[in-house]
Each structure stands twice: as C-alpha cells, then as structure tokens.
Amino acid sequence: MSLLAELSLNSVKSAQHLPVSLSQPLQLGSFATQGGEHFEGGTKFLRRFSQPDLPLDLNAGYETRITKNVDDDGDLRPFLRHLRESHADLSNIDVVSFRNNLNKILSSPWSRNSWEIRIQRVKNTLFFDIVNERNQTNKDHSSTQKSQTNPHNGPVDPAERFTFWGYKFEEACTKGTSSHSNDVRPVNPNDQFCAVFKIKFNDFRCLIAAEIDCFEVETRIERSQSAHADPLAPPAKQRMVEVTRYLELKTSKIISTDRDDFVFKRYKLLSFWIQSYLVDTKTIVVGFRDETGVVRRVERLEVARIPTLVGDLWNPRPCLNCGFDLIAMAKKFCDKENIVYSFQYGAPFNSIRLTQTSLPPFLPPEFLHWMSGDNKS
C-alpha cells in the first residue's frame, strides 16, 4: 500500500474550519433484500410501528434465532442492482455508499473504533465499500460483565446476545410481539428494506442507501388559508392530513449510575444522532432494558434535541467537517479507474489515512458495463 494523503482529526475539530452543511435528504427510491434475493421498489419488509407491551423479554426466541449473514452486511451488490434497474443518473454524483460507511466516517472525530472503507472510481463517481471487522469495540457492552448467563441454557456470548436483543426489539415494535404471549417466532435480521437518498455535503452530491427500521403515520392539521387572506375573513377550513415518516428503533441499558449516563451520552447518542441525521429521521424509539434483557420502559427521543443533551462530550460540527474533508480528499487523490483505494482509521486514532492498494476491483462486471454507457437494459 502507498500512502496518498492523511487527514488530521485535529483539523476537523478546528474552529477555523469552514462551515459544512448537510442538505435536506431527498428520497429517490427503495429496494429490499432477503437472504441475497433482491426486490426492486415497493415496500417489502417496511413495517409499521406498533407500541410494544411491557415488560418485554428480549430473550424470547433466542434459541431458535436466525443469524445475520455477516458477508452480506453492507454488501454493495443489491444497491448497485437498484441503480441499474431504476436507470439512475450518476453523471453528477460524487459518492455512492451505504449509510453505514458515512456513520463510521462522521463518528471518527469522537470514536476509537477501527474501520476500513475501500474506494473504487468509475468516471467521476466514487463507490465506498465497507471492510467488515467482526471484533470492533462496542462501548455499550464495555460497561457490562464479560460474560452473561442465559437463565435457560447457561453461558452465552454477550456480543451475540446484545445483537439479538436489538433485532428482537425491532420485531416487537413492528409485529406486535408481546412478552405476555407465546409468540417466539425466529427473528430474521436478513430481511431488509432500504431507502435511497440523495444528500449533499456542501457541493458534494451523494447517493446513500439506508436500512429503515419502520414507519408511522402522523396525522396533521392543514389549513387552506392564503398567506394574503383578509384578517377579518372567517377562519380558514381545516383538513386532516396523514404523513408517513420513518422511525429508528434502538435499545439501551437503563441508566442507573453516573457511568451509565456517561456511556449513553458519549457513545450511544453520538451513534443515534449521526445515523438519523444523515437521512433526516426525526424520532428514535428507545427501549431501555435491564441487565437481563427485559425492556422496562420505552421512550421517544427527538433527534434535533440530541446535541443539546450531551454537554461538551461531543458536538456535530467536526462530524460534518470530517465527512466533507474525506470526500474532498478522495475526489482529489482517487483519480484512476480500476484501482482500489482505501480509507483506514485505527490506533492511535488521530488521523484517517488514504492509501492506494493492490487489491482487485470490487465492482461487478455487469455494473461496470452498465456504467460504461450501455445502461438501457
């Protein structure tokens, strides 16, 4: 590997950094995947939110769980197929990526979790592809014991258990699963609905695919009165309008100590905010669980309020600065096609490196053929 450039994280935290803005996301389409099978458009696997019954035991169904295919996690191929089948215009797009890559990039000024993202250029567009790491540090888990005991089957892997709890909470909030019933249907984390958004970091245009947990329908009052209406005229007519909006579903340990409060604000809220802010998800539904995995209360968290809750533990501006600076770096130095470049972030966690690798290209031939101009099929 040859080093091309390096971004100091001190620079993105500098007060002298030019301001970076993120545009209002525009949804352009959607697709779904199920165990490698692709479904174009529609709303397959997009589920409606339902308030779960409490207490909710997140361990129910663990013994019959379906594990997530790690090799498919962040796999670009379904996204690339969607771009082809929807005849997407990429002529003015700077970056194509899953949201997860941007989550990692934007969190880096405040994170000590290693990551690597591969980059391949086609014409003027950069494609980001995550390099999965199975042993990343999880700050939420670091405050708990190294092993736990399943009351049914003895010791279990805590990381696997925590992951299952998250999936189980999603199922309970979208299928009406209740701890008071005998419903222990297997949770299948491989069923995914993804929405595709166009966003801009200043002038850099990005297409990102984001897995969506669920939606809800909000009823609003709409008034038909004109902005220049006579103030003495009778009140304008009103009508009820239903608006569909996406929700994020999360679990977190019940906050009972100062350490719990610190971990929640320093790590959890940073992750929650970045993931939701990127696609303008306005509300997160959080299930607060005890040590045994039983949700005792559910709260709604408004994303816009999150930065006001964390004091000086972190702030959003360096996150956006980091995203903009890395895209600018990649646009400048990743200038050759059929070459794989790499962003790398790791110890001592003070910079992000851009290198040129000797790895083979990761974009599939059929997609490259479509990008070459024969994109009518």
Short mmCIF file of C-alpha atoms in Angstrom, two decimals:
data_model
loop_
_atom_site.label_atom_id
_atom_site.label_comp_id
_atom_site.label_asym_id
_atom_site.label_seq_id
_atom_site.Cartn_x
_atom_site.Cartn_y
_atom_site.Cartn_z
CA MET A 1 0.00 0.00 0.00
CA SER A 2 1.19 3.50 -0.78
CA LEU A 3 0.09 6.46 1.34
CA LEU A 4 -1.59 9.19 -0.72
CA ALA A 5 -2.92 11.56 1.94
CA GLU A 6 -3.76 11.81 5.61
CA LEU A 7 -6.48 13.78 7.39
CA SER A 8 -5.69 15.02 10.90
CA LEU A 9 -8.70 14.83 13.19
CA ASN A 10 -7.41 17.91 15.00
CA SER A 11 -8.04 19.85 11.79
CA VAL A 12 -11.70 18.83 11.59
CA LYS A 13 -12.19 19.99 15.19
CA SER A 14 -10.60 23.35 14.50
CA ALA A 15 -12.76 26.44 14.98
CA GLN A 16 -11.16 27.82 11.81
CA HIS A 17 -12.63 25.05 9.62
CA LEU A 18 -15.01 26.44 7.02
CA PRO A 19 -18.64 25.56 7.86
CA VAL A 20 -20.06 22.38 6.32
CA SER A 21 -23.77 21.90 5.79
CA LEU A 22 -25.77 18.77 5.01
CA SER A 23 -28.71 19.25 2.68
CA GLN A 24 -32.23 18.05 3.31
CA PRO A 25 -32.22 14.40 2.14
CA LEU A 26 -34.35 13.58 -0.90
CA GLN A 27 -35.62 10.01 -1.19
CA LEU A 28 -35.27 8.70 -4.74
CA GLY A 29 -36.32 5.08 -4.41
CA SER A 30 -36.17 1.87 -2.39
CA PHE A 31 -35.31 -1.81 -2.57
CA ALA A 32 -35.42 -4.86 -0.31
CA THR A 33 -33.25 -7.91 0.22
CA GLN A 34 -33.94 -11.30 1.75
CA GLY A 35 -31.09 -13.76 2.12
CA GLY A 36 -29.41 -12.48 -1.03
CA GLU A 37 -32.66 -12.24 -3.04
CA HIS A 38 -33.36 -8.76 -4.37
CA PHE A 39 -36.73 -7.00 -4.58
CA GLU A 40 -36.85 -3.78 -6.56
CA GLY A 41 -39.03 -0.90 -5.39
CA GLY A 42 -42.16 -1.34 -3.35
CA THR A 43 -42.27 -1.61 0.41
CA LYS A 44 -41.44 -5.25 1.13
CA PHE A 45 -40.13 -5.56 4.71
CA LEU A 46 -41.11 -1.96 5.52
CA ARG A 47 -43.16 -2.41 8.68
CA ARG A 48 -45.42 -0.11 10.62
CA PHE A 49 -44.54 0.82 14.19
CA SER A 50 -46.63 -0.65 16.99
CA GLN A 51 -46.11 0.25 20.65
CA PRO A 52 -44.80 -2.90 22.37
CA ASP A 53 -46.28 -4.31 25.57
CA LEU A 54 -44.11 -4.03 28.67
CA PRO A 55 -42.26 -5.65 30.27
CA LEU A 56 -40.74 -7.08 27.09
CA ASP A 57 -38.35 -10.01 27.38
CA LEU A 58 -35.84 -9.69 24.55
CA ASN A 59 -34.52 -13.20 25.17
CA ALA A 60 -37.66 -14.87 23.80
CA GLY A 61 -36.78 -16.84 20.69
CA TYR A 62 -33.01 -16.68 21.19
CA GLU A 63 -32.61 -20.45 20.95
CA THR A 64 -34.29 -20.52 17.51
CA ARG A 65 -32.65 -17.34 16.21
CA ILE A 66 -31.57 -16.84 12.63
CA THR A 67 -28.09 -15.35 12.47
CA LYS A 68 -27.22 -12.42 10.26
CA ASN A 69 -25.07 -13.23 7.25
CA VAL A 70 -22.01 -11.11 8.04
CA ASP A 71 -20.71 -11.45 4.47
CA ASP A 72 -23.85 -9.69 3.20
CA ASP A 73 -23.65 -6.88 5.76
CA GLY A 74 -23.08 -3.71 3.76
CA ASP A 75 -22.79 -5.69 0.50
CA LEU A 76 -23.00 -3.13 -2.30
CA ARG A 77 -24.48 -5.51 -4.88
CA PRO A 78 -28.19 -5.01 -4.04
CA PHE A 79 -27.67 -1.25 -4.09
CA LEU A 80 -25.84 -1.43 -7.43
CA ARG A 81 -28.61 -3.57 -8.88
CA HIS A 82 -31.16 -0.99 -7.74
CA LEU A 83 -29.18 1.76 -9.50
CA ARG A 84 -29.15 -0.25 -12.72
CA GLU A 85 -32.81 -1.29 -12.65
CA SER A 86 -34.00 2.20 -11.75
CA HIS A 87 -31.84 3.73 -14.52
CA ALA A 88 -30.24 6.09 -12.01
CA ASP A 89 -28.37 9.09 -13.40
CA LEU A 90 -24.94 9.10 -11.76
CA SER A 91 -23.39 11.71 -14.03
CA ASN A 92 -23.32 14.36 -11.30
CA ILE A 93 -22.98 12.06 -8.27
CA ASP A 94 -19.71 12.22 -6.31
CA VAL A 95 -20.20 9.29 -3.89
CA VAL A 96 -22.33 6.12 -3.81
CA SER A 97 -22.39 4.37 -0.46
CA PHE A 98 -24.39 2.62 2.21
CA ARG A 99 -25.15 4.87 5.15
CA ASN A 100 -23.07 2.66 7.44
CA ASN A 101 -19.87 3.91 5.80
CA LEU A 102 -20.80 7.51 6.49
CA ASN A 103 -21.77 6.58 10.05
CA LYS A 104 -18.21 5.42 10.63
CA ILE A 105 -16.64 8.41 8.91
CA LEU A 106 -18.70 11.03 10.72
CA SER A 107 -18.18 9.44 14.14
CA SER A 108 -14.38 9.29 13.79
CA PRO A 109 -13.58 12.65 15.47
CA TRP A 110 -15.13 11.24 18.66
CA SER A 111 -14.56 7.49 18.23
CA ARG A 112 -11.83 4.95 18.89
CA ASN A 113 -13.36 2.15 16.82
CA SER A 114 -11.20 1.00 13.92
CA TRP A 115 -12.63 0.77 10.42
CA GLU A 116 -11.60 0.47 6.78
CA ILE A 117 -13.51 1.51 3.66
CA ARG A 118 -12.49 0.55 0.12
CA ILE A 119 -12.99 3.02 -2.72
CA GLN A 120 -13.29 2.49 -6.47
CA ARG A 121 -13.75 5.23 -9.04
CA VAL A 122 -15.89 4.96 -12.18
CA LYS A 123 -15.91 8.10 -14.29
CA ASN A 124 -16.49 10.90 -11.77
CA THR A 125 -18.22 8.79 -9.13
CA LEU A 126 -16.59 7.17 -6.10
CA PHE A 127 -18.04 3.95 -4.68
CA PHE A 128 -17.47 3.22 -0.98
CA ASP A 129 -17.44 -0.40 0.21
CA ILE A 130 -17.07 -1.36 3.87
CA VAL A 131 -14.43 -3.84 5.03
CA ASN A 132 -16.22 -5.76 7.76
CA GLU A 133 -14.45 -6.21 11.09
CA ARG A 134 -16.03 -8.72 13.42
CA ASN A 135 -14.15 -7.69 16.55
CA GLN A 136 -14.82 -3.98 16.83
CA THR A 137 -15.10 -2.42 20.26
CA ASN A 138 -18.64 -1.78 21.43
CA LYS A 139 -18.76 0.91 24.08
CA ASP A 140 -22.24 -0.04 25.23
CA HIS A 141 -21.03 -3.52 26.01
CA SER A 142 -17.78 -2.46 27.66
CA SER A 143 -19.57 -1.38 30.80
CA THR A 144 -21.13 -4.81 31.35
CA GLN A 145 -19.61 -8.03 32.53
CA LYS A 146 -17.52 -10.08 30.11
CA SER A 147 -19.96 -12.97 30.12
CA GLN A 148 -23.58 -13.42 30.94
CA THR A 149 -25.72 -16.34 31.91
CA ASN A 150 -28.75 -17.34 29.94
CA PRO A 151 -31.28 -18.47 32.55
CA HIS A 152 -32.30 -21.27 30.17
CA ASN A 153 -29.02 -22.57 28.71
CA GLY A 154 -26.10 -21.23 30.76
CA PRO A 155 -23.23 -19.03 29.47
CA VAL A 156 -23.70 -17.21 26.16
CA ASP A 157 -21.63 -14.89 24.01
CA PRO A 158 -22.56 -11.37 25.18
CA ALA A 159 -21.97 -9.66 21.82
CA GLU A 160 -24.26 -12.14 20.08
CA ARG A 161 -26.85 -11.70 22.82
CA PHE A 162 -26.78 -7.88 22.59
CA THR A 163 -27.19 -8.07 18.82
CA PHE A 164 -30.18 -10.40 19.14
CA TRP A 165 -31.80 -8.08 21.68
CA GLY A 166 -31.68 -5.26 19.14
CA TYR A 167 -33.33 -7.38 16.45
CA LYS A 168 -35.91 -8.68 18.90
CA PHE A 169 -36.88 -5.15 19.91
CA GLU A 170 -37.36 -4.25 16.24
CA GLU A 171 -39.61 -7.26 15.78
CA ALA A 172 -41.62 -6.44 18.90
CA CYS A 173 -42.18 -2.88 17.66
CA THR A 174 -43.27 -3.93 14.18
CA LYS A 175 -45.12 -7.23 14.62
CA GLY A 176 -46.90 -6.68 17.90
CA THR A 177 -44.78 -9.33 19.65
CA SER A 178 -45.51 -9.31 23.37
CA SER A 179 -43.72 -10.78 26.34
CA HIS A 180 -47.20 -11.78 27.57
CA SER A 181 -47.77 -14.11 24.61
CA ASN A 182 -46.19 -17.35 23.49
CA ASP A 183 -45.01 -15.76 20.21
CA VAL A 184 -41.35 -16.70 19.83
CA ARG A 185 -41.10 -16.62 16.05
CA PRO A 186 -37.47 -16.51 14.86
CA VAL A 187 -36.08 -13.03 14.29
CA ASN A 188 -34.65 -12.82 10.76
CA PRO A 189 -32.11 -9.97 10.52
CA ASN A 190 -31.51 -10.74 6.83
CA ASP A 191 -34.85 -9.22 5.77
CA GLN A 192 -34.07 -5.59 4.98
CA PHE A 193 -35.90 -2.63 3.49
CA CYS A 194 -33.58 0.10 2.21
CA ALA A 195 -34.45 3.61 1.11
CA VAL A 196 -32.17 5.51 -1.28
CA PHE A 197 -31.48 9.17 -0.56
CA LYS A 198 -29.65 11.99 -2.28
CA ILE A 199 -27.75 14.26 0.10
CA LYS A 200 -25.12 16.98 -0.27
CA PHE A 201 -22.11 17.85 1.87
CA ASN A 202 -21.83 21.44 0.70
CA ASP A 203 -21.42 20.85 -3.07
CA PHE A 204 -20.56 17.13 -2.94
CA ARG A 205 -23.55 15.02 -4.03
CA CYS A 206 -24.00 11.57 -2.51
CA LEU A 207 -26.42 8.70 -3.07
CA ILE A 208 -26.78 6.62 0.07
CA ALA A 209 -28.81 3.52 0.83
CA ALA A 210 -30.09 3.25 4.39
CA GLU A 211 -31.82 0.33 6.06
CA ILE A 212 -35.12 1.53 7.54
CA ASP A 213 -36.50 0.00 10.74
CA CYS A 214 -40.13 1.04 10.43
CA PHE A 215 -42.57 3.87 9.78
CA GLU A 216 -45.53 5.53 11.44
CA VAL A 217 -48.38 7.62 10.13
CA GLU A 218 -48.77 11.02 11.74
CA THR A 219 -51.98 12.99 11.43
CA ARG A 220 -51.58 16.75 10.97
CA ILE A 221 -53.99 19.65 10.59
CA GLU A 222 -53.61 21.56 7.32
CA ARG A 223 -55.15 24.98 6.82
CA SER A 224 -56.11 26.17 3.37
CA GLN A 225 -55.98 29.91 4.13
CA SER A 226 -53.85 32.04 1.80
CA ALA A 227 -50.87 33.96 3.16
CA HIS A 228 -52.59 37.19 1.97
CA ALA A 229 -56.05 36.36 3.27
CA ASP A 230 -58.24 39.08 4.79
CA PRO A 231 -57.61 39.00 8.55
CA LEU A 232 -61.30 39.80 9.07
CA ALA A 233 -62.44 36.88 6.96
CA PRO A 234 -63.93 33.75 8.60
CA PRO A 235 -61.43 31.12 9.82
CA ALA A 236 -59.95 29.02 7.05
CA LYS A 237 -61.15 25.49 6.52
CA GLN A 238 -59.07 22.74 8.05
CA ARG A 239 -58.46 19.21 6.96
CA MET A 240 -56.65 16.26 8.46
CA VAL A 241 -53.62 15.08 6.51
CA GLU A 242 -51.77 11.80 7.10
CA VAL A 243 -47.97 12.00 6.81
CA THR A 244 -45.75 8.92 6.74
CA ARG A 245 -42.37 9.20 8.43
CA TYR A 246 -39.57 6.80 9.28
CA LEU A 247 -38.51 5.82 12.80
CA GLU A 248 -35.30 4.36 14.21
CA LEU A 249 -35.59 1.62 16.85
CA LYS A 250 -32.84 1.23 19.46
CA THR A 251 -32.19 -0.48 22.75
CA SER A 252 -30.04 0.79 25.59
CA LYS A 253 -29.20 -0.14 29.14
CA ILE A 254 -31.31 1.51 31.83
CA ILE A 255 -29.39 4.49 33.21
CA SER A 256 -28.86 3.92 36.91
CA THR A 257 -25.32 5.24 37.57
CA ASP A 258 -23.15 8.19 36.51
CA ARG A 259 -21.15 5.76 34.36
CA ASP A 260 -24.31 4.61 32.59
CA ASP A 261 -25.24 8.24 31.92
CA PHE A 262 -21.78 8.98 30.51
CA VAL A 263 -21.79 5.94 28.21
CA PHE A 264 -25.28 6.75 26.93
CA LYS A 265 -24.49 10.39 26.14
CA ARG A 266 -20.91 9.94 24.93
CA TYR A 267 -21.34 6.87 22.72
CA LYS A 268 -24.96 5.90 22.23
CA LEU A 269 -26.32 9.37 21.46
CA LEU A 270 -23.44 10.09 19.07
CA SER A 271 -24.27 6.96 17.10
CA PHE A 272 -28.03 7.63 17.27
CA TRP A 273 -27.65 11.21 16.07
CA ILE A 274 -25.35 10.51 13.11
CA GLN A 275 -27.40 7.60 11.80
CA SER A 276 -30.67 9.51 12.00
CA TYR A 277 -29.44 12.95 10.96
CA LEU A 278 -27.98 11.67 7.69
CA VAL A 279 -31.43 10.74 6.35
CA ASP A 280 -33.49 13.20 8.40
CA THR A 281 -35.15 10.63 10.64
CA LYS A 282 -36.70 12.84 13.27
CA THR A 283 -37.59 10.38 16.03
CA ILE A 284 -35.85 7.43 17.69
CA VAL A 285 -37.81 4.96 19.80
CA VAL A 286 -35.55 3.66 22.57
CA GLY A 287 -36.27 0.57 24.62
CA PHE A 288 -34.47 0.80 27.96
CA ARG A 289 -33.58 -2.69 29.20
CA ASP A 290 -32.24 -4.14 32.40
CA GLU A 291 -29.15 -6.35 32.71
CA THR A 292 -31.13 -9.48 31.86
CA GLY A 293 -32.52 -8.09 28.61
CA VAL A 294 -36.01 -7.13 29.73
CA VAL A 295 -37.27 -3.78 28.42
CA ARG A 296 -38.86 -1.86 31.28
CA ARG A 297 -39.73 1.40 29.52
CA VAL A 298 -39.90 2.85 26.01
CA GLU A 299 -39.17 6.49 25.27
CA ARG A 300 -39.24 8.68 22.18
CA LEU A 301 -36.12 10.73 21.52
CA GLU A 302 -36.28 13.67 19.12
CA VAL A 303 -33.12 13.74 17.01
CA ALA A 304 -32.93 17.54 16.88
CA ARG A 305 -32.61 17.63 20.68
CA ILE A 306 -29.73 15.18 20.96
CA PRO A 307 -26.85 17.71 20.61
CA THR A 308 -28.38 19.74 23.44
CA LEU A 309 -28.29 16.74 25.80
CA VAL A 310 -24.59 15.87 25.67
CA GLY A 311 -22.89 18.98 27.03
CA ASP A 312 -19.26 19.12 25.91
CA LEU A 313 -18.89 15.35 25.38
CA TRP A 314 -19.15 15.85 21.60
CA ASN A 315 -20.63 18.23 19.07
CA PRO A 316 -21.89 17.74 15.50
CA ARG A 317 -19.69 20.21 13.62
CA PRO A 318 -16.49 18.07 13.48
CA CYS A 319 -18.61 15.13 12.28
CA LEU A 320 -19.78 17.05 9.20
CA ASN A 321 -16.31 18.53 8.69
CA CYS A 322 -14.81 15.04 8.64
CA GLY A 323 -17.33 13.81 6.07
CA PHE A 324 -16.71 16.76 3.76
CA ASP A 325 -12.90 16.63 4.10
CA LEU A 326 -12.67 12.91 3.35
CA ILE A 327 -14.87 13.20 0.27
CA ALA A 328 -12.73 16.11 -0.93
CA MET A 329 -9.57 14.08 -0.30
CA ALA A 330 -10.91 11.06 -2.15
CA LYS A 331 -12.08 13.16 -5.11
CA LYS A 332 -8.60 14.63 -5.41
CA PHE A 333 -6.42 11.56 -4.96
CA CYS A 334 -8.59 8.64 -6.13
CA ASP A 335 -8.17 9.67 -9.75
CA LYS A 336 -7.69 6.34 -11.55
CA GLU A 337 -10.25 3.74 -12.58
CA ASN A 338 -9.76 0.01 -11.94
CA ILE A 339 -7.70 0.86 -8.84
CA VAL A 340 -8.88 0.15 -5.30
CA TYR A 341 -8.11 2.81 -2.73
CA SER A 342 -8.67 2.58 1.00
CA PHE A 343 -9.59 4.83 3.92
CA GLN A 344 -8.11 3.45 7.15
CA TYR A 345 -8.79 4.56 10.71
CA GLY A 346 -7.13 2.96 13.71
CA ALA A 347 -4.70 3.40 16.60
CA PRO A 348 -3.56 5.95 17.70
CA PHE A 349 -6.87 7.34 16.38
CA ASN A 350 -5.61 10.81 15.47
CA SER A 351 -5.87 10.66 11.68
CA ILE A 352 -7.50 8.91 8.73
CA ARG A 353 -5.18 7.60 6.02
CA LEU A 354 -5.91 7.27 2.31
CA THR A 355 -3.86 4.62 0.52
CA GLN A 356 -3.66 3.04 -2.90
CA THR A 357 -3.90 -0.76 -2.67
CA SER A 358 -3.08 -3.68 -4.94
CA LEU A 359 -6.50 -5.28 -4.36
CA PRO A 360 -8.63 -6.27 -7.36
CA PRO A 361 -11.63 -4.05 -8.22
CA PHE A 362 -14.75 -4.90 -6.20
CA LEU A 363 -17.47 -3.52 -8.51
CA PRO A 364 -19.09 -6.37 -10.51
CA PRO A 365 -18.50 -6.52 -14.29
CA GLU A 366 -22.20 -6.15 -15.17
CA PHE A 367 -22.37 -2.90 -13.25
CA LEU A 368 -19.20 -1.57 -14.88
CA HIS A 369 -20.67 -2.48 -18.27
CA TRP A 370 -23.82 -0.51 -17.42
CA MET A 371 -21.74 2.45 -16.25
CA SER A 372 -19.77 2.41 -19.46
CA GLY A 373 -22.80 3.69 -21.30
CA ASP A 374 -24.92 0.66 -22.13
CA ASN A 375 -27.42 1.48 -19.36
CA LYS A 376 -30.70 0.95 -21.18
CA SER A 377 -31.17 -2.67 -20.18
#
